[in-house]
Amino acid sequence: QVQLVESGGGLVQAGGSLRLSCVVSGILFRFETIAWYRQAPGKQRELVASISSGGTTHYADSVKGRFAISRDAAKNTVSLQMNNLKPDDTAVYYCNAREVPRPWGQGTQVTVSS
């Protein structure tokens, strides 16, 4: 059974940092591209960053230079380091497989105050 468990969110002031973690179980983690998404109130879910099995990364223009995605195959974990956070980064953050999304997890709330 597939499980995606996100953690690490919280309340932070603008300019601050947070590190999100996603523990993935039940899928062939080492073969799949894993992505972080976010959904702000009243908006559609959007892709934030992704990392392939080979380590190739992709970032949304809005987070380039501020966010960094990484993966640890031994721990089946994908992390998202978020620096220089802005109020527009406020959202619920989710992780999922990029090509074949599985049922969504609970997500983790990130709130950035100005």
CSV table of N, CA and C in Angstrom, one decimal:
chain,number,residue,atom,x,y,z
A,1,GLN,N,0.8,-1.2,0.0
A,1,GLN,CA,0.0,0.0,0.0
A,1,GLN,C,0.9,1.2,0.0
A,2,VAL,N,0.6,2.2,-0.9
A,2,VAL,CA,1.4,3.4,-1.0
A,2,VAL,C,1.1,4.3,0.1
A,3,GLN,N,2.1,4.9,0.7
A,3,GLN,CA,2.0,5.9,1.7
A,3,GLN,C,2.9,7.1,1.4
A,4,LEU,N,2.4,8.3,1.5
A,4,LEU,CA,3.3,9.5,1.4
A,4,LEU,C,3.0,10.3,2.6
A,5,VAL,N,4.1,10.5,3.4
A,5,VAL,CA,3.9,11.2,4.7
A,5,VAL,C,4.8,12.4,4.7
A,6,GLU,N,4.2,13.6,4.7
A,6,GLU,CA,4.9,14.8,4.7
A,6,GLU,C,5.0,15.4,6.1
A,7,SER,N,6.2,16.1,6.3
A,7,SER,CA,6.3,16.7,7.6
A,7,SER,C,7.3,17.9,7.5
A,8,GLY,N,7.4,18.7,8.5
A,8,GLY,CA,8.4,19.8,8.6
A,8,GLY,C,7.8,21.2,8.4
A,9,GLY,N,6.5,21.3,8.1
A,9,GLY,CA,6.0,22.6,7.9
A,9,GLY,C,5.9,23.4,9.2
A,10,GLY,N,5.4,24.6,9.1
A,10,GLY,CA,5.3,25.4,10.3
A,10,GLY,C,5.1,26.9,10.0
A,11,LEU,N,5.2,27.7,11.0
A,11,LEU,CA,5.0,29.2,10.8
A,11,LEU,C,6.4,29.8,10.9
A,12,VAL,N,6.7,30.6,9.9
A,12,VAL,CA,8.0,31.3,9.8
A,12,VAL,C,7.9,32.7,9.3
A,13,GLN,N,8.7,33.5,9.7
A,13,GLN,CA,8.7,34.9,9.2
A,13,GLN,C,9.3,35.0,7.8
A,14,ALA,N,9.0,35.9,7.0
A,14,ALA,CA,9.5,36.1,5.7
A,14,ALA,C,11.1,36.2,5.8
A,15,GLY,N,11.7,35.5,4.9
A,15,GLY,CA,13.2,35.5,4.9
A,15,GLY,C,13.7,34.3,5.7
A,16,GLY,N,12.9,33.6,6.4
A,16,GLY,CA,13.3,32.4,7.1
A,16,GLY,C,13.4,31.1,6.3
A,17,SER,N,13.6,30.0,6.9
A,17,SER,CA,13.9,28.8,6.3
A,17,SER,C,13.1,27.6,6.9
A,18,LEU,N,12.7,26.7,6.1
A,18,LEU,CA,12.1,25.4,6.6
A,18,LEU,C,12.6,24.3,5.8
A,19,ARG,N,12.6,23.1,6.3
A,19,ARG,CA,13.0,21.9,5.6
A,19,ARG,C,11.9,20.9,5.7
A,20,LEU,N,11.3,20.5,4.6
A,20,LEU,CA,10.2,19.6,4.5
A,20,LEU,C,10.8,18.2,4.2
A,21,SER,N,10.1,17.2,4.7
A,21,SER,CA,10.5,15.8,4.4
A,21,SER,C,9.3,15.0,4.0
A,22,CYS,N,9.6,14.1,3.1
A,22,CYS,CA,8.5,13.2,2.6
A,22,CYS,C,9.0,11.8,2.6
A,23,VAL,N,8.4,11.0,3.4
A,23,VAL,CA,8.8,9.5,3.5
A,23,VAL,C,7.8,8.8,2.6
A,24,VAL,N,8.4,8.0,1.7
A,24,VAL,CA,7.6,7.3,0.6
A,24,VAL,C,7.7,5.8,0.9
A,25,SER,N,6.6,5.2,0.9
A,25,SER,CA,6.6,3.7,1.0
A,25,SER,C,5.6,3.1,0.1
A,26,GLY,N,5.9,1.9,-0.3
A,26,GLY,CA,4.9,1.2,-1.1
A,26,GLY,C,5.1,1.4,-2.6
A,27,ILE,N,6.0,2.1,-3.1
A,27,ILE,CA,6.3,2.3,-4.5
A,27,ILE,C,7.8,2.0,-4.8
A,28,LEU,N,8.1,1.9,-6.0
A,28,LEU,CA,9.5,1.6,-6.4
A,28,LEU,C,10.2,3.0,-6.3
A,29,PHE,N,10.5,3.4,-5.2
A,29,PHE,CA,11.0,4.8,-4.9
A,29,PHE,C,12.2,5.1,-5.8
A,30,ARG,N,13.1,4.1,-5.9
A,30,ARG,CA,14.4,4.4,-6.5
A,30,ARG,C,14.2,4.6,-8.0
A,31,PHE,N,13.1,4.2,-8.6
A,31,PHE,CA,12.9,4.3,-10.0
A,31,PHE,C,12.0,5.5,-10.5
A,32,GLU,N,11.4,6.2,-9.5
A,32,GLU,CA,10.4,7.2,-9.9
A,32,GLU,C,10.9,8.6,-9.6
A,33,THR,N,10.4,9.5,-10.4
A,33,THR,CA,10.6,10.9,-10.1
A,33,THR,C,9.6,11.3,-9.1
A,34,ILE,N,10.1,12.0,-8.0
A,34,ILE,CA,9.3,12.4,-6.9
A,34,ILE,C,9.2,13.9,-6.9
A,35,ALA,N,8.0,14.5,-6.7
A,35,ALA,CA,7.9,15.9,-6.8
A,35,ALA,C,7.2,16.4,-5.5
A,36,TRP,N,7.5,17.7,-5.2
A,36,TRP,CA,6.8,18.5,-4.2
A,36,TRP,C,5.8,19.4,-4.9
A,37,TYR,N,4.6,19.5,-4.4
A,37,TYR,CA,3.6,20.3,-4.9
A,37,TYR,C,3.1,21.2,-3.8
A,38,ARG,N,2.4,22.3,-4.1
A,38,ARG,CA,1.7,23.1,-3.0
A,38,ARG,C,0.4,23.6,-3.5
A,39,GLN,N,-0.5,23.8,-2.5
A,39,GLN,CA,-1.8,24.4,-2.8
A,39,GLN,C,-2.1,25.5,-1.8
A,40,ALA,N,-2.3,26.7,-2.3
A,40,ALA,CA,-2.6,27.8,-1.5
A,40,ALA,C,-4.2,27.9,-1.5
A,41,PRO,N,-4.7,28.5,-0.5
A,41,PRO,CA,-6.2,28.7,-0.4
A,41,PRO,C,-6.7,29.3,-1.7
A,42,GLY,N,-7.8,28.7,-2.2
A,42,GLY,CA,-8.4,29.2,-3.4
A,42,GLY,C,-7.7,29.1,-4.7
A,43,LYS,N,-6.5,28.4,-4.7
A,43,LYS,CA,-5.7,28.2,-5.9
A,43,LYS,C,-5.6,26.7,-6.2
A,44,GLN,N,-5.2,26.4,-7.4
A,44,GLN,CA,-4.9,25.1,-7.8
A,44,GLN,C,-3.6,24.6,-7.3
A,45,ARG,N,-3.5,23.3,-7.2
A,45,ARG,CA,-2.2,22.7,-6.8
A,45,ARG,C,-1.2,22.9,-7.9
A,46,GLU,N,0.0,23.3,-7.5
A,46,GLU,CA,1.0,23.5,-8.5
A,46,GLU,C,2.3,22.8,-8.1
A,47,LEU,N,3.1,22.5,-9.2
A,47,LEU,CA,4.3,21.8,-9.0
A,47,LEU,C,5.4,22.8,-8.5
A,48,VAL,N,6.1,22.4,-7.5
A,48,VAL,CA,7.1,23.2,-6.9
A,48,VAL,C,8.5,22.8,-7.4
A,49,ALA,N,8.8,21.5,-7.2
A,49,ALA,CA,10.1,21.0,-7.6
A,49,ALA,C,10.0,19.5,-7.8
A,50,SER,N,10.9,18.9,-8.5
A,50,SER,CA,10.9,17.4,-8.7
A,50,SER,C,12.3,17.0,-8.8
A,51,ILE,N,12.5,15.7,-8.5
A,51,ILE,CA,13.9,15.1,-8.7
A,51,ILE,C,13.7,13.7,-9.2
A,52,SER,N,14.5,13.4,-10.3
A,52,SER,CA,14.4,12.1,-10.9
A,52,SER,C,15.2,11.1,-10.1
A,53,SER,N,15.0,9.8,-10.6
A,53,SER,CA,15.8,8.7,-9.9
A,53,SER,C,17.3,9.0,-10.1
A,54,GLY,N,17.7,9.6,-11.2
A,54,GLY,CA,19.1,9.9,-11.4
A,54,GLY,C,19.6,11.2,-10.8
A,55,GLY,N,18.7,11.9,-10.1
A,55,GLY,CA,19.1,13.1,-9.4
A,55,GLY,C,18.9,14.4,-10.2
A,56,THR,N,18.2,14.3,-11.4
A,56,THR,CA,18.0,15.5,-12.2
A,56,THR,C,16.8,16.3,-11.5
A,57,THR,N,17.0,17.6,-11.3
A,57,THR,CA,16.1,18.4,-10.6
A,57,THR,C,15.4,19.4,-11.5
A,58,HIS,N,14.2,19.8,-11.1
A,58,HIS,CA,13.4,20.8,-11.8
A,58,HIS,C,12.7,21.6,-10.8
A,59,TYR,N,12.7,23.0,-11.1
A,59,TYR,CA,12.0,23.9,-10.1
A,59,TYR,C,11.1,24.8,-10.9
A,60,ALA,N,10.0,25.2,-10.2
A,60,ALA,CA,9.2,26.2,-10.7
A,60,ALA,C,9.9,27.5,-10.6
A,61,ASP,N,9.7,28.4,-11.6
A,61,ASP,CA,10.4,29.7,-11.7
A,61,ASP,C,10.3,30.5,-10.3
A,62,SER,N,9.2,30.4,-9.7
A,62,SER,CA,8.9,31.1,-8.5
A,62,SER,C,9.8,30.7,-7.3
A,63,VAL,N,10.4,29.6,-7.4
A,63,VAL,CA,11.2,29.1,-6.2
A,63,VAL,C,12.7,28.9,-6.6
A,64,LYS,N,13.0,29.1,-7.9
A,64,LYS,CA,14.4,28.8,-8.3
A,64,LYS,C,15.4,29.7,-7.5
A,65,GLY,N,16.4,29.1,-7.0
A,65,GLY,CA,17.4,29.9,-6.3
A,65,GLY,C,17.1,30.0,-4.8
A,66,ARG,N,15.9,29.5,-4.4
A,66,ARG,CA,15.6,29.6,-3.0
A,66,ARG,C,15.3,28.2,-2.4
A,67,PHE,N,14.8,27.3,-3.2
A,67,PHE,CA,14.4,26.0,-2.8
A,67,PHE,C,15.4,25.0,-3.4
A,68,ALA,N,15.6,23.9,-2.6
A,68,ALA,CA,16.5,22.8,-3.1
A,68,ALA,C,15.9,21.5,-2.7
A,69,ILE,N,15.7,20.6,-3.7
A,69,ILE,CA,15.1,19.3,-3.5
A,69,ILE,C,16.2,18.2,-3.5
A,70,SER,N,16.1,17.2,-2.7
A,70,SER,CA,17.1,16.2,-2.6
A,70,SER,C,16.4,14.9,-2.2
A,71,ARG,N,17.1,13.8,-2.5
A,71,ARG,CA,16.5,12.5,-2.1
A,71,ARG,C,17.5,11.6,-1.5
A,72,ASP,N,17.0,10.7,-0.6
A,72,ASP,CA,17.9,9.8,0.1
A,72,ASP,C,17.3,8.4,-0.1
A,73,ALA,N,17.9,7.6,-1.1
A,73,ALA,CA,17.3,6.4,-1.4
A,73,ALA,C,17.3,5.4,-0.3
A,74,ALA,N,18.3,5.5,0.6
A,74,ALA,CA,18.4,4.5,1.7
A,74,ALA,C,17.2,4.7,2.7
A,75,LYS,N,16.7,5.9,2.7
A,75,LYS,CA,15.7,6.2,3.7
A,75,LYS,C,14.3,6.4,3.0
A,76,ASN,N,14.3,6.2,1.7
A,76,ASN,CA,13.0,6.5,0.9
A,76,ASN,C,12.5,7.8,1.2
A,77,THR,N,13.3,8.8,1.3
A,77,THR,CA,12.9,10.2,1.7
A,77,THR,C,13.3,11.2,0.6
A,78,VAL,N,12.4,12.1,0.4
A,78,VAL,CA,12.7,13.3,-0.4
A,78,VAL,C,12.5,14.5,0.4
A,79,SER,N,13.5,15.4,0.4
A,79,SER,CA,13.4,16.6,1.2
A,79,SER,C,13.3,17.9,0.3
A,80,LEU,N,12.8,18.9,0.9
A,80,LEU,CA,12.7,20.2,0.3
A,80,LEU,C,13.2,21.3,1.2
A,81,GLN,N,14.4,21.8,0.9
A,81,GLN,CA,15.0,22.9,1.7
A,81,GLN,C,14.5,24.2,1.2
A,82,MET,N,13.8,25.0,2.0
A,82,MET,CA,13.2,26.2,1.5
A,82,MET,C,13.9,27.4,2.3
A,83,ASN,N,14.5,28.2,1.5
A,83,ASN,CA,15.2,29.4,2.1
A,83,ASN,C,14.6,30.7,1.6
A,84,ASN,N,14.9,31.8,2.3
A,84,ASN,CA,14.3,33.1,1.9
A,84,ASN,C,12.8,33.0,1.6
A,85,LEU,N,12.1,32.4,2.5
A,85,LEU,CA,10.7,32.2,2.3
A,85,LEU,C,9.9,33.6,2.2
A,86,LYS,N,8.9,33.5,1.4
A,86,LYS,CA,8.1,34.7,1.1
A,86,LYS,C,6.6,34.4,1.5
A,87,PRO,N,5.8,35.4,1.8
A,87,PRO,CA,4.4,35.2,2.1
A,87,PRO,C,3.7,34.4,1.0
A,88,ASP,N,4.1,34.6,-0.2
A,88,ASP,CA,3.5,33.9,-1.3
A,88,ASP,C,3.8,32.4,-1.3
A,89,ASP,N,4.7,32.0,-0.5
A,89,ASP,CA,5.0,30.5,-0.4
A,89,ASP,C,4.0,29.8,0.6
A,90,THR,N,3.2,30.6,1.2
A,90,THR,CA,2.2,30.0,2.2
A,90,THR,C,1.3,29.1,1.4
A,91,ALA,N,1.2,27.8,1.9
A,91,ALA,CA,0.4,26.8,1.2
A,91,ALA,C,0.5,25.5,2.0
A,92,VAL,N,-0.3,24.5,1.6
A,92,VAL,CA,-0.1,23.2,2.1
A,92,VAL,C,0.8,22.5,1.0
A,93,TYR,N,1.9,21.9,1.5
A,93,TYR,CA,2.8,21.2,0.6
A,93,TYR,C,2.6,19.7,0.7
A,94,TYR,N,2.7,19.1,-0.5
A,94,TYR,CA,2.5,17.7,-0.7
A,94,TYR,C,3.6,17.1,-1.5
A,95,CYS,N,3.9,15.8,-1.4
A,95,CYS,CA,4.8,15.1,-2.2
A,95,CYS,C,4.0,14.0,-2.9
A,96,ASN,N,4.5,13.6,-4.1
A,96,ASN,CA,3.9,12.5,-4.8
A,96,ASN,C,4.8,12.1,-6.0
A,97,ALA,N,4.6,11.0,-6.5
A,97,ALA,CA,5.3,10.6,-7.7
A,97,ALA,C,4.9,11.5,-8.9
A,98,ARG,N,5.8,11.8,-9.7
A,98,ARG,CA,5.6,12.8,-10.8
A,98,ARG,C,4.7,12.2,-11.9
A,99,GLU,N,5.1,11.1,-12.4
A,99,GLU,CA,4.5,10.5,-13.6
A,99,GLU,C,3.2,9.8,-13.3
A,100,VAL,N,3.2,9.1,-12.3
A,100,VAL,CA,2.0,8.3,-11.9
A,100,VAL,C,1.6,8.7,-10.5
A,101,PRO,N,0.9,9.8,-10.3
A,101,PRO,CA,0.6,10.2,-8.9
A,101,PRO,C,-0.2,9.1,-8.2
A,102,ARG,N,0.1,9.0,-6.9
A,102,ARG,CA,-0.6,8.0,-6.0
A,102,ARG,C,-1.6,8.9,-5.2
A,103,PRO,N,-2.4,8.2,-4.4
A,103,PRO,CA,-3.4,9.0,-3.5
A,103,PRO,C,-2.6,10.0,-2.7
A,104,TRP,N,-3.1,11.2,-2.6
A,104,TRP,CA,-2.4,12.2,-1.9
A,104,TRP,C,-2.4,12.0,-0.4
A,105,GLY,N,-1.3,12.4,0.2
A,105,GLY,CA,-1.2,12.4,1.7
A,105,GLY,C,-1.8,13.6,2.3
A,106,GLN,N,-1.6,13.8,3.6
A,106,GLN,CA,-2.2,14.9,4.3
A,106,GLN,C,-1.6,16.3,4.0
A,107,GLY,N,-0.3,16.2,3.6
A,107,GLY,CA,0.4,17.5,3.3
A,107,GLY,C,0.9,18.1,4.6
A,108,THR,N,1.7,19.1,4.5
A,108,THR,CA,2.2,19.8,5.6
A,108,THR,C,2.0,21.3,5.4
A,109,GLN,N,1.5,22.0,6.4
A,109,GLN,CA,1.2,23.4,6.2
A,109,GLN,C,2.4,24.3,6.4
A,110,VAL,N,2.6,25.2,5.5
A,110,VAL,CA,3.7,26.2,5.6
A,110,VAL,C,3.0,27.6,5.6
A,111,THR,N,3.3,28.3,6.6
A,111,THR,CA,2.8,29.7,6.7
A,111,THR,C,3.9,30.7,6.9
A,112,VAL,N,4.0,31.6,6.0
A,112,VAL,CA,5.1,32.6,6.0
A,112,VAL,C,4.4,34.0,6.3
A,113,SER,N,4.8,34.6,7.4
A,113,SER,CA,4.3,35.9,7.8
A,113,SER,C,5.2,37.0,7.3
A,114,SER,N,4.5,38.1,7.0
A,114,SER,CA,5.3,39.2,6.5
A,114,SER,C,5.8,40.1,7.6
